CSV table of C-alpha atoms in Angstrom, one decimal:
chain,number,residue,atom,x,y,z
G,1,MET,CA,59.6,-45.0,-7.6
G,2,ARG,CA,63.0,-43.2,-7.7
G,3,THR,CA,63.2,-40.1,-9.8
G,4,TYR,CA,65.8,-37.4,-10.3
G,5,GLU,CA,64.9,-33.8,-10.0
G,6,VAL,CA,66.8,-30.6,-10.8
G,7,GLU,CA,66.2,-27.8,-8.3
G,8,LEU,CA,66.2,-25.0,-10.9
G,9,ALA,CA,66.8,-22.2,-8.4
G,10,THR,CA,70.2,-23.7,-7.6
G,11,ARG,CA,71.4,-23.0,-11.1
G,12,SER,CA,74.1,-25.7,-10.7
G,13,ILE,CA,74.6,-29.3,-11.6
G,14,ASP,CA,74.6,-30.0,-7.9
G,15,GLY,CA,70.9,-29.1,-7.8
G,16,LEU,CA,70.3,-32.6,-9.1
G,17,SER,CA,69.0,-34.9,-6.5
G,18,LEU,CA,67.3,-38.3,-6.2
G,19,ARG,CA,63.8,-38.4,-4.7
G,20,GLU,CA,60.9,-40.7,-4.2
G,21,ARG,CA,57.7,-40.2,-6.1
G,22,PRO,CA,54.6,-42.4,-6.2
G,23,SER,CA,54.1,-44.4,-9.3
G,24,ARG,CA,51.0,-43.7,-11.4
G,25,ALA,CA,49.0,-45.8,-13.7
G,26,PRO,CA,48.8,-44.8,-17.4
G,27,ARG,CA,45.7,-42.9,-18.5
G,28,ASP,CA,44.0,-43.0,-21.9
G,29,GLY,CA,46.6,-43.3,-24.6
G,30,GLU,CA,49.5,-43.5,-22.2
G,31,VAL,CA,52.2,-46.0,-21.7
G,32,ARG,CA,54.3,-46.7,-18.5
G,33,VAL,CA,57.9,-47.6,-19.2
G,34,ARG,CA,60.7,-49.0,-17.0
G,35,LEU,CA,63.9,-47.2,-17.7
G,36,ARG,CA,66.8,-49.3,-18.9
G,37,ALA,CA,69.2,-46.6,-20.2
G,38,ALA,CA,69.3,-42.8,-20.6
G,39,SER,CA,71.9,-40.6,-22.3
G,40,LEU,CA,73.0,-37.0,-21.4
G,41,ASN,CA,73.1,-34.1,-23.8
G,42,PHE,CA,74.7,-30.7,-23.4
G,43,ARG,CA,71.2,-29.2,-23.0
G,44,ASP,CA,70.8,-31.2,-19.8
G,45,LEU,CA,73.9,-29.4,-18.3
G,46,LEU,CA,72.6,-26.0,-19.5
G,47,ILE,CA,69.2,-26.6,-17.9
G,48,ALA,CA,70.7,-27.6,-14.5
G,49,LYS,CA,72.9,-24.4,-14.7
G,50,GLY,CA,69.9,-22.2,-15.4
G,51,LEU,CA,71.2,-21.3,-18.9
G,52,TYR,CA,68.4,-22.8,-20.9
G,53,PRO,CA,64.7,-21.9,-20.9
G,54,VAL,CA,62.3,-24.4,-19.5
G,55,GLY,CA,58.5,-24.4,-19.8
G,56,GLY,CA,55.8,-23.8,-17.3
G,57,ASP,CA,56.3,-22.7,-13.7
G,58,PHE,CA,58.7,-25.4,-12.7
G,59,THR,CA,60.7,-25.0,-9.5
G,60,ARG,CA,61.9,-28.6,-9.9
G,61,LEU,CA,62.1,-30.6,-13.1
G,62,VAL,CA,62.7,-34.2,-14.0
G,63,PRO,CA,65.6,-33.9,-16.4
G,64,VAL,CA,66.8,-35.8,-19.6
G,65,SER,CA,65.1,-36.4,-22.9
G,66,ASP,CA,66.8,-39.5,-24.2
G,67,ALA,CA,65.8,-42.9,-22.8
G,68,ALA,CA,65.1,-46.5,-23.8
G,69,GLY,CA,63.1,-49.0,-21.7
G,70,GLU,CA,60.5,-51.7,-21.5
G,71,VAL,CA,56.8,-51.1,-21.5
G,72,ILE,CA,55.3,-52.1,-18.1
G,73,ASP,CA,51.7,-51.2,-18.6
G,74,VAL,CA,49.4,-49.5,-21.0
G,75,GLY,CA,46.3,-47.3,-20.5
G,76,PRO,CA,42.9,-47.6,-22.2
G,77,GLY,CA,42.9,-47.1,-26.0
G,78,VAL,CA,46.6,-47.8,-26.5
G,79,THR,CA,47.2,-49.5,-29.9
G,80,ARG,CA,50.9,-48.9,-30.7
G,81,PHE,CA,52.5,-50.9,-27.8
G,82,ALA,CA,51.9,-53.7,-25.4
G,83,PRO,CA,53.6,-54.8,-22.1
G,84,GLY,CA,57.1,-56.1,-22.8
G,85,ASP,CA,57.7,-54.0,-25.9
G,86,ARG,CA,61.1,-52.2,-26.1
G,87,VAL,CA,60.7,-48.5,-26.8
G,88,VAL,CA,62.8,-45.3,-27.0
G,89,THR,CA,61.6,-41.8,-26.3
G,90,SER,CA,61.1,-39.1,-28.9
G,91,PHE,CA,62.6,-35.7,-27.9
G,92,PHE,CA,59.5,-33.7,-28.9
G,93,GLN,CA,56.5,-35.6,-27.7
G,94,GLY,CA,54.2,-33.6,-30.0
G,95,TRP,CA,56.3,-33.4,-33.1
G,96,LEU,CA,55.3,-36.6,-35.0
G,97,ASP,CA,56.1,-35.7,-38.6
G,98,GLY,CA,56.2,-32.7,-41.0
G,99,PRO,CA,57.3,-29.2,-40.0
G,100,LEU,CA,57.8,-28.2,-36.4
G,101,THR,CA,55.0,-26.1,-34.8
G,102,TYR,CA,54.9,-23.9,-31.7
G,103,PRO,CA,52.6,-26.3,-29.9
G,104,ALA,CA,54.9,-29.2,-30.6
G,105,MET,CA,57.9,-27.1,-29.5
G,106,ASN,CA,56.3,-27.0,-26.0
G,107,THR,CA,56.5,-30.8,-25.7
G,108,SER,CA,60.3,-31.3,-25.3
G,109,LEU,CA,61.2,-33.8,-22.7
G,110,GLY,CA,63.3,-32.6,-19.7
G,111,GLY,CA,62.7,-29.0,-20.6
G,112,ALA,CA,59.1,-28.0,-21.6
G,113,ILE,CA,57.8,-31.0,-19.7
G,114,ASP,CA,59.2,-33.5,-17.2
G,115,GLY,CA,61.8,-35.8,-18.5
G,116,VAL,CA,62.7,-39.4,-18.1
G,117,LEU,CA,65.5,-39.8,-15.6
G,118,ALA,CA,63.5,-42.0,-13.3
G,119,ASP,CA,63.0,-45.7,-12.6
G,120,GLU,CA,59.8,-45.5,-14.6
G,121,PHE,CA,57.9,-42.8,-16.6
G,122,VAL,CA,54.5,-42.4,-18.2
G,123,LEU,CA,54.2,-40.8,-21.7
G,124,SER,CA,51.8,-40.7,-24.5
G,125,GLU,CA,52.1,-43.7,-26.8
G,126,GLN,CA,52.6,-41.2,-29.6
G,127,GLY,CA,55.8,-40.0,-28.0
G,128,LEU,CA,57.6,-43.4,-28.2
G,129,VAL,CA,59.2,-45.4,-31.0
G,130,ALA,CA,59.5,-49.1,-31.2
G,131,MET,CA,63.1,-50.5,-31.0
G,132,PRO,CA,64.3,-53.0,-33.6
G,133,ASP,CA,65.6,-56.3,-32.1
G,134,ALA,CA,69.1,-55.5,-33.4
G,135,VAL,CA,69.4,-52.4,-31.3
G,136,SER,CA,70.3,-52.5,-27.6
G,137,PHE,CA,68.8,-50.3,-24.9
G,138,ASP,CA,72.1,-48.5,-24.5
G,139,ASP,CA,72.4,-47.8,-28.2
G,140,ALA,CA,68.8,-46.7,-28.6
G,141,ALA,CA,69.1,-44.3,-25.7
G,142,THR,CA,71.8,-42.3,-27.5
G,143,LEU,CA,69.7,-41.4,-30.5
G,144,PRO,CA,66.7,-39.2,-29.7
G,145,CYS,CA,68.5,-35.8,-29.4
G,146,ALA,CA,72.1,-35.9,-30.8
G,147,GLY,CA,71.5,-38.6,-33.3
G,148,VAL,CA,68.3,-37.2,-34.7
G,149,THR,CA,69.9,-33.7,-34.8
G,150,ALA,CA,72.7,-34.9,-37.0
G,151,TRP,CA,70.3,-36.9,-39.2
G,152,HIS,CA,68.0,-34.0,-39.6
G,153,ALA,CA,70.9,-31.7,-40.6
G,154,LEU,CA,72.7,-33.9,-43.0
G,155,VAL,CA,70.0,-36.1,-44.5
G,156,GLU,CA,66.5,-34.6,-44.0
G,157,SER,CA,67.6,-31.0,-44.6
G,158,GLY,CA,71.0,-31.2,-46.3
G,159,GLN,CA,70.4,-34.3,-48.4
G,160,VAL,CA,74.1,-35.2,-48.1
G,161,ARG,CA,75.4,-37.4,-50.9
G,162,ALA,CA,78.5,-39.3,-51.8
G,163,GLY,CA,81.5,-37.1,-52.8
G,164,GLN,CA,80.4,-34.1,-50.7
G,165,THR,CA,82.4,-32.8,-47.8
G,166,VAL,CA,81.1,-32.5,-44.2
G,167,LEU,CA,82.7,-30.3,-41.6
G,168,LEU,CA,82.2,-31.3,-37.9
G,169,LEU,CA,83.1,-29.1,-35.0
G,170,GLY,CA,84.3,-31.0,-32.0
G,171,THR,CA,83.8,-34.6,-31.0
G,172,GLY,CA,80.6,-34.4,-28.9
G,173,GLY,CA,77.5,-36.5,-29.5
G,174,VAL,CA,76.1,-34.6,-32.6
G,175,SER,CA,79.5,-34.5,-34.3
G,176,ILE,CA,80.2,-38.2,-33.8
G,177,PHE,CA,76.8,-39.1,-35.1
G,178,GLY,CA,77.5,-36.8,-38.0
G,179,LEU,CA,80.7,-38.6,-38.7
G,180,GLN,CA,79.0,-42.0,-38.8
G,181,ILE,CA,76.1,-40.7,-40.9
G,182,ALA,CA,78.2,-38.8,-43.4
G,183,LYS,CA,80.6,-41.8,-43.9
G,184,ALA,CA,77.6,-44.1,-44.4
G,185,LYS,CA,76.4,-41.8,-47.1
G,186,GLY,CA,79.8,-41.8,-48.8
G,187,ALA,CA,80.8,-38.2,-47.9
G,188,ARG,CA,84.2,-37.0,-46.9
G,189,VAL,CA,84.6,-35.7,-43.4
G,190,ILE,CA,86.7,-33.0,-41.8
G,191,ILE,CA,86.6,-32.8,-38.0
G,192,THR,CA,88.1,-30.4,-35.4
G,193,SER,CA,89.1,-30.9,-31.8
G,194,SER,CA,91.5,-29.5,-29.3
G,195,SER,CA,92.7,-33.1,-28.6
G,196,ASP,CA,95.0,-35.0,-30.9
G,197,GLU,CA,93.9,-38.2,-29.1
G,198,LYS,CA,90.3,-37.5,-30.0
G,199,LEU,CA,91.3,-36.7,-33.6
G,200,ALA,CA,93.1,-40.0,-33.8
G,201,ARG,CA,89.9,-41.8,-32.6
G,202,ALA,CA,87.9,-39.9,-35.2
G,203,LYS,CA,90.4,-40.9,-37.9
G,204,ALA,CA,89.9,-44.6,-36.9
G,205,MET,CA,86.2,-44.1,-37.5
G,206,GLY,CA,86.8,-42.8,-41.0
G,207,ALA,CA,87.4,-39.1,-40.7
G,208,ASP,CA,89.4,-37.8,-43.7
G,209,GLY,CA,90.7,-34.4,-42.5
G,210,LEU,CA,91.8,-33.7,-38.9
G,211,ILE,CA,92.3,-30.2,-37.5
G,212,ASN,CA,93.4,-29.3,-33.9
G,213,TYR,CA,91.9,-25.9,-33.4
G,214,LYS,CA,94.2,-25.1,-30.5
G,215,THR,CA,97.4,-25.5,-32.6
G,216,THR,CA,95.6,-24.2,-35.7
G,217,PRO,CA,93.4,-21.3,-34.5
G,218,ASP,CA,92.7,-20.2,-38.1
G,219,TRP,CA,91.2,-23.6,-38.8
G,220,GLU,CA,88.9,-22.2,-41.5
G,221,ARG,CA,91.9,-21.7,-43.7
G,222,GLN,CA,92.9,-25.3,-43.1
G,223,VAL,CA,89.4,-26.4,-44.2
G,224,LEU,CA,89.8,-24.6,-47.4
G,225,GLU,CA,93.3,-26.1,-47.9
G,226,LEU,CA,91.9,-29.6,-47.3
G,227,THR,CA,89.2,-29.1,-49.9
G,228,GLY,CA,91.3,-27.4,-52.6
G,229,GLY,CA,89.7,-24.1,-51.9
G,230,ALA,CA,86.2,-25.3,-52.4
G,231,GLY,CA,85.1,-25.5,-48.7
G,232,ALA,CA,82.7,-27.9,-47.0
G,233,ASP,CA,79.3,-28.6,-48.5
G,234,HIS,CA,77.8,-29.2,-45.0
G,235,VAL,CA,78.8,-27.7,-41.7
G,236,LEU,CA,77.5,-28.9,-38.3
G,237,GLU,CA,77.9,-25.7,-36.4
G,238,THR,CA,77.8,-26.8,-32.7
G,239,GLY,CA,79.9,-23.9,-31.4
G,240,GLY,CA,77.8,-20.9,-31.6
G,241,ALA,CA,78.9,-17.3,-31.7
G,242,GLY,CA,82.6,-18.1,-31.2
G,243,THR,CA,82.8,-20.4,-34.2
G,244,LEU,CA,80.1,-19.2,-36.6
G,245,PRO,CA,82.2,-16.6,-38.5
G,246,LYS,CA,84.8,-19.3,-39.2
G,247,SER,CA,82.1,-21.8,-40.3
G,248,LEU,CA,80.8,-19.2,-42.8
G,249,GLN,CA,84.3,-18.8,-44.2
G,250,SER,CA,84.6,-22.6,-44.4
G,251,VAL,CA,81.4,-23.4,-46.3
G,252,ALA,CA,81.3,-24.1,-50.0
G,253,ILE,CA,79.4,-22.4,-52.7
G,254,HIS,CA,75.7,-23.4,-52.3
G,255,GLY,CA,76.7,-25.1,-49.0
G,256,GLN,CA,74.7,-25.3,-45.8
G,257,VAL,CA,75.7,-24.3,-42.3
G,258,ASN,CA,73.5,-26.0,-39.8
G,259,ILE,CA,73.1,-24.0,-36.6
G,260,ILE,CA,72.9,-26.6,-33.8
G,261,GLY,CA,74.7,-25.7,-30.7
G,262,VAL,CA,75.8,-22.7,-28.5
G,263,PHE,CA,78.9,-24.0,-26.8
G,264,THR,CA,80.7,-20.7,-27.2
G,265,GLY,CA,77.7,-18.4,-26.7
G,266,LEU,CA,74.8,-16.9,-28.6
G,267,GLU,CA,75.5,-13.2,-29.3
G,268,ASN,CA,77.7,-12.2,-32.2
G,269,LYS,CA,78.0,-9.7,-35.0
G,270,ILE,CA,77.9,-11.8,-38.2
G,271,ASP,CA,79.4,-10.8,-41.5
G,272,PHE,CA,76.9,-12.1,-44.0
G,273,LEU,CA,79.1,-11.4,-47.0
G,274,PRO,CA,80.4,-15.0,-47.2
G,275,VAL,CA,76.8,-16.2,-47.2
G,276,LEU,CA,75.8,-13.7,-50.0
G,277,ILE,CA,78.9,-14.4,-52.2
G,278,LYS,CA,78.6,-18.2,-51.8
G,279,THR,CA,74.8,-18.2,-52.0
G,280,ALA,CA,75.1,-20.4,-48.9
G,281,ARG,CA,72.3,-21.5,-46.6
G,282,ILE,CA,72.1,-21.0,-42.9
G,283,GLN,CA,69.7,-23.6,-41.4
G,284,GLY,CA,68.5,-23.8,-37.9
G,285,ILE,CA,68.2,-27.4,-36.6
G,286,PHE,CA,66.1,-28.1,-33.5
G,287,VAL,CA,66.4,-31.8,-33.0
G,288,GLY,CA,63.7,-33.5,-35.1
G,289,SER,CA,60.4,-35.4,-35.3
G,290,ARG,CA,59.3,-38.8,-34.3
G,291,ALA,CA,59.4,-39.9,-37.9
G,292,MET,CA,63.1,-38.9,-38.2
G,293,LEU,CA,63.9,-41.0,-35.1
G,294,GLU,CA,62.0,-44.0,-36.6
G,295,THR,CA,64.1,-43.6,-39.8
G,296,LEU,CA,67.3,-43.1,-38.0
G,297,ILE,CA,67.0,-46.1,-35.6
G,298,THR,CA,66.1,-48.3,-38.6
G,299,GLU,CA,69.2,-47.0,-40.4
G,300,TYR,CA,71.4,-47.9,-37.5
G,301,ALA,CA,69.9,-51.3,-37.2
G,302,THR,CA,70.1,-52.2,-40.9
G,303,ARG,CA,73.6,-50.8,-41.4
G,304,THR,CA,74.7,-52.4,-38.1
G,305,ILE,CA,76.2,-49.0,-37.1
G,306,ARG,CA,76.9,-48.8,-33.3
G,307,PRO,CA,76.7,-45.4,-31.6
G,308,VAL,CA,79.9,-44.4,-29.8
G,309,ILE,CA,79.4,-44.6,-26.0
G,310,ASP,CA,82.2,-43.0,-24.0
G,311,LYS,CA,81.2,-44.1,-20.5
G,312,VAL,CA,78.3,-45.7,-18.6
G,313,PHE,CA,77.3,-44.8,-15.1
G,314,GLY,CA,74.8,-46.5,-12.8
G,315,PHE,CA,71.5,-44.9,-12.0
G,316,GLU,CA,72.7,-43.8,-8.5
G,317,GLN,CA,75.7,-42.2,-10.2
G,318,ALA,CA,73.7,-39.7,-12.2
G,319,LEU,CA,75.3,-36.6,-10.6
G,320,GLU,CA,78.7,-38.1,-11.2
G,321,ALA,CA,77.7,-38.5,-14.9
G,322,TYR,CA,76.7,-34.9,-15.1
G,323,HIS,CA,80.0,-33.7,-13.7
G,324,TYR,CA,81.9,-36.1,-16.0
G,325,MET,CA,80.1,-34.7,-19.1
G,326,ASP,CA,80.7,-31.1,-17.8
G,327,ALA,CA,84.4,-31.7,-17.8
G,328,ALA,CA,84.1,-32.1,-21.6
G,329,GLN,CA,86.7,-34.9,-21.9
G,330,HIS,CA,84.2,-37.4,-23.4
G,331,PHE,CA,84.2,-38.7,-26.9
G,332,GLY,CA,80.7,-39.7,-28.0
G,333,LYS,CA,77.8,-40.2,-25.5
G,334,VAL,CA,77.6,-40.5,-21.7
G,335,LEU,CA,75.1,-43.0,-20.5
G,336,ILE,CA,73.2,-43.7,-17.3
G,337,ARG,CA,72.0,-47.3,-17.0
G,338,ASN,CA,69.3,-48.6,-14.7
């Protein structure tokens, strides 16, 4: 079978290469899946560049956590799936439900363990979720990381409700999922971008407030103006050190700032006074459980919401897909189809 591997010592996207590996039969409790579609996340770029910790003693790693496919074969004792079933991967293979644990944290696909950017892959049946008939392979492949992250932050943790305000930073995968989820729950959405074109696309999807952070560098003031001084009840903080101080200024009294991404770095001196004064909550969000993915994919199927897919590449174009995403011109998800 064909599989992609990242040569970790290269510390570059160009360390990604296509190789041949022998197929293996599934063992007890395992399922073999034929890849139909996979989606990239910012984490995949960081891993290739050597900027994200990986587990074990890997010198080469099969990348990517998010994939949808068709069951080819099942091992002894498998009860959840049969050949021909359509399935999607769960980001943490060992986080099924409830709180995250350290052992489960060491089961993230494409990081702690080999990922799924291959013609076929073998995983525990517990690390897969059945796909509703109404959801395509392409759409399902976008959900495990970015979709679940937004759902975890806004719904599972934040309990977003109608009439509240959600602030989204940028127009990457998490933010666009956040926009769709927030609007489905009846919330008002403010979104930032450096591109007026992307802001126009976000408006067409229902965004209520638009801020170009290049032309409005003090965007936290604009957030307060757009909310009548109240601030945002929920912030999806995907920026990191460079944007967190502004997010803390933007959050409402009793609001929640969800720490999700590190686009602008990790280290920063944080002024906690806004958190104290507003009795705000800072919540770390590390993707989510299999149960969250099951709920999310059902939500998308029943509400007939379609994930936003920016561009689709063929399997042999995976390196091109990495470079395209690295250019940061995408709006929504970047897919690799097999």
